Amino acid sequence: MEYLSNADFWIGLVKIVWINIILSGDNAVVIALAARSLPAQQQRKAVMFGSGAAVVLRIVLTVVAAKLLELSFLQIVGGCLLLWIGYQLLTGEEEDDGASKSAGGMFAAIRTILIADLVMSLDNVIAVAATAQGNMVLLVLGLAISIPLVIFGSTLMIKLMERFPVIVTLGAALIGWVGGETIVNDNLLHDYAMGHPWLHYIAAIAGAVLVVMVGKLMQSRGEPRQA
């Protein structure tokens, strides 16, 4: 317990919490999008379980993230997965009808949260791991403190989405943006992307536009059927 009296420990803890506040914005959007269609009671459960499990997953991921990022095609696959998740969240295809919507919908929301957080955290955990400098107590404590921050952000986003539906579209576009960034950050494309810095922004914009355009197109096709 000597580290509790060490100023470097507390400085590192503050840094990790601050990094998580900055980097958890897009994760809060994903959680809110995934849970927004659930009943109020299950919204709270999905947000709590999804956020807690995502942070635990992020701790495990931190240990192996550096090695994972060296693998070619991993971020390409992950980026494509994010584009698909953004499309599903925008069109609401994860929703079920009737009684199956309750339990099944909550587990589907938690699954979506975990998958999206896994992909979106590949780069983020590098910054956290570097700040922790191998101190697992600092790492676990810092990420654990971030759980209520993510839960609060997700709960706030759900309420805003109910009041301003356009935020759902913006949230899906954000996921598409991150998906495009993730693809171009893959080790396979690293050298080319470094020589063409504009590619990073083009890929991000293309990902956001693709998710919104395809999602809106499928929504417009689905509306006449429902009518």
mmCIF file of C-alpha atoms in Angstrom, residues 29 33 36 86-87 89-92 157 160-162 164-177 207-217 219:
data_model
loop_
_atom_site.group_PDB
_atom_site.id
_atom_site.type_symbol
_atom_site.label_atom_id
_atom_site.label_comp_id
_atom_site.label_asym_id
_atom_site.label_seq_id
_atom_site.Cartn_x
_atom_site.Cartn_y
_atom_site.Cartn_z
ATOM 1 C CA VAL A 29 -23.013 7.331 -27.661
ATOM 2 C CA LEU A 33 -27.948 4.072 -29.084
ATOM 3 C CA ARG A 36 -32.516 3.632 -26.235
ATOM 4 C CA GLY A 86 -23.732 1.973 -36.831
ATOM 5 C CA TYR A 87 -26.111 0.901 -39.592
ATOM 6 C CA LEU A 89 -28.335 1.097 -34.516
ATOM 7 C CA LEU A 90 -29.640 3.687 -36.961
ATOM 8 C CA THR A 91 -32.216 1.402 -38.580
ATOM 9 C CA GLY A 92 -33.204 -0.258 -35.302
ATOM 10 C CA MET A 157 -27.356 10.723 -24.098
ATOM 11 C CA LEU A 160 -31.182 13.732 -25.183
ATOM 12 C CA MET A 161 -31.987 11.199 -27.933
ATOM 13 C CA GLU A 162 -35.570 10.956 -26.698
ATOM 14 C CA PHE A 164 -33.862 15.363 -29.982
ATOM 15 C CA PRO A 165 -34.148 12.363 -32.387
ATOM 16 C CA VAL A 166 -31.565 13.913 -34.726
ATOM 17 C CA ILE A 167 -28.918 12.910 -32.168
ATOM 18 C CA VAL A 168 -29.562 9.270 -33.140
ATOM 19 C CA THR A 169 -28.475 10.051 -36.699
ATOM 20 C CA LEU A 170 -25.476 12.039 -35.453
ATOM 21 C CA GLY A 171 -24.542 9.169 -33.137
ATOM 22 C CA ALA A 172 -24.679 6.644 -35.976
ATOM 23 C CA ALA A 173 -22.564 9.017 -38.076
ATOM 24 C CA LEU A 174 -20.014 9.198 -35.238
ATOM 25 C CA ILE A 175 -19.757 5.402 -35.165
ATOM 26 C CA GLY A 176 -19.301 5.404 -38.948
ATOM 27 C CA TRP A 177 -16.610 8.092 -38.582
ATOM 28 C CA GLY A 207 -17.620 5.971 -43.061
ATOM 29 C CA ALA A 208 -20.028 8.496 -41.530
ATOM 30 C CA VAL A 209 -21.745 9.246 -44.842
ATOM 31 C CA LEU A 210 -22.030 5.556 -45.734
ATOM 32 C CA VAL A 211 -23.702 4.611 -42.454
ATOM 33 C CA VAL A 212 -26.199 7.476 -42.585
ATOM 34 C CA MET A 213 -27.030 7.152 -46.293
ATOM 35 C CA VAL A 214 -27.536 3.385 -46.245
ATOM 36 C CA GLY A 215 -29.385 3.553 -42.923
ATOM 37 C CA LYS A 216 -31.756 6.288 -44.107
ATOM 38 C CA LEU A 217 -32.319 4.457 -47.399
ATOM 39 C CA GLN A 219 -35.514 3.265 -43.216
#
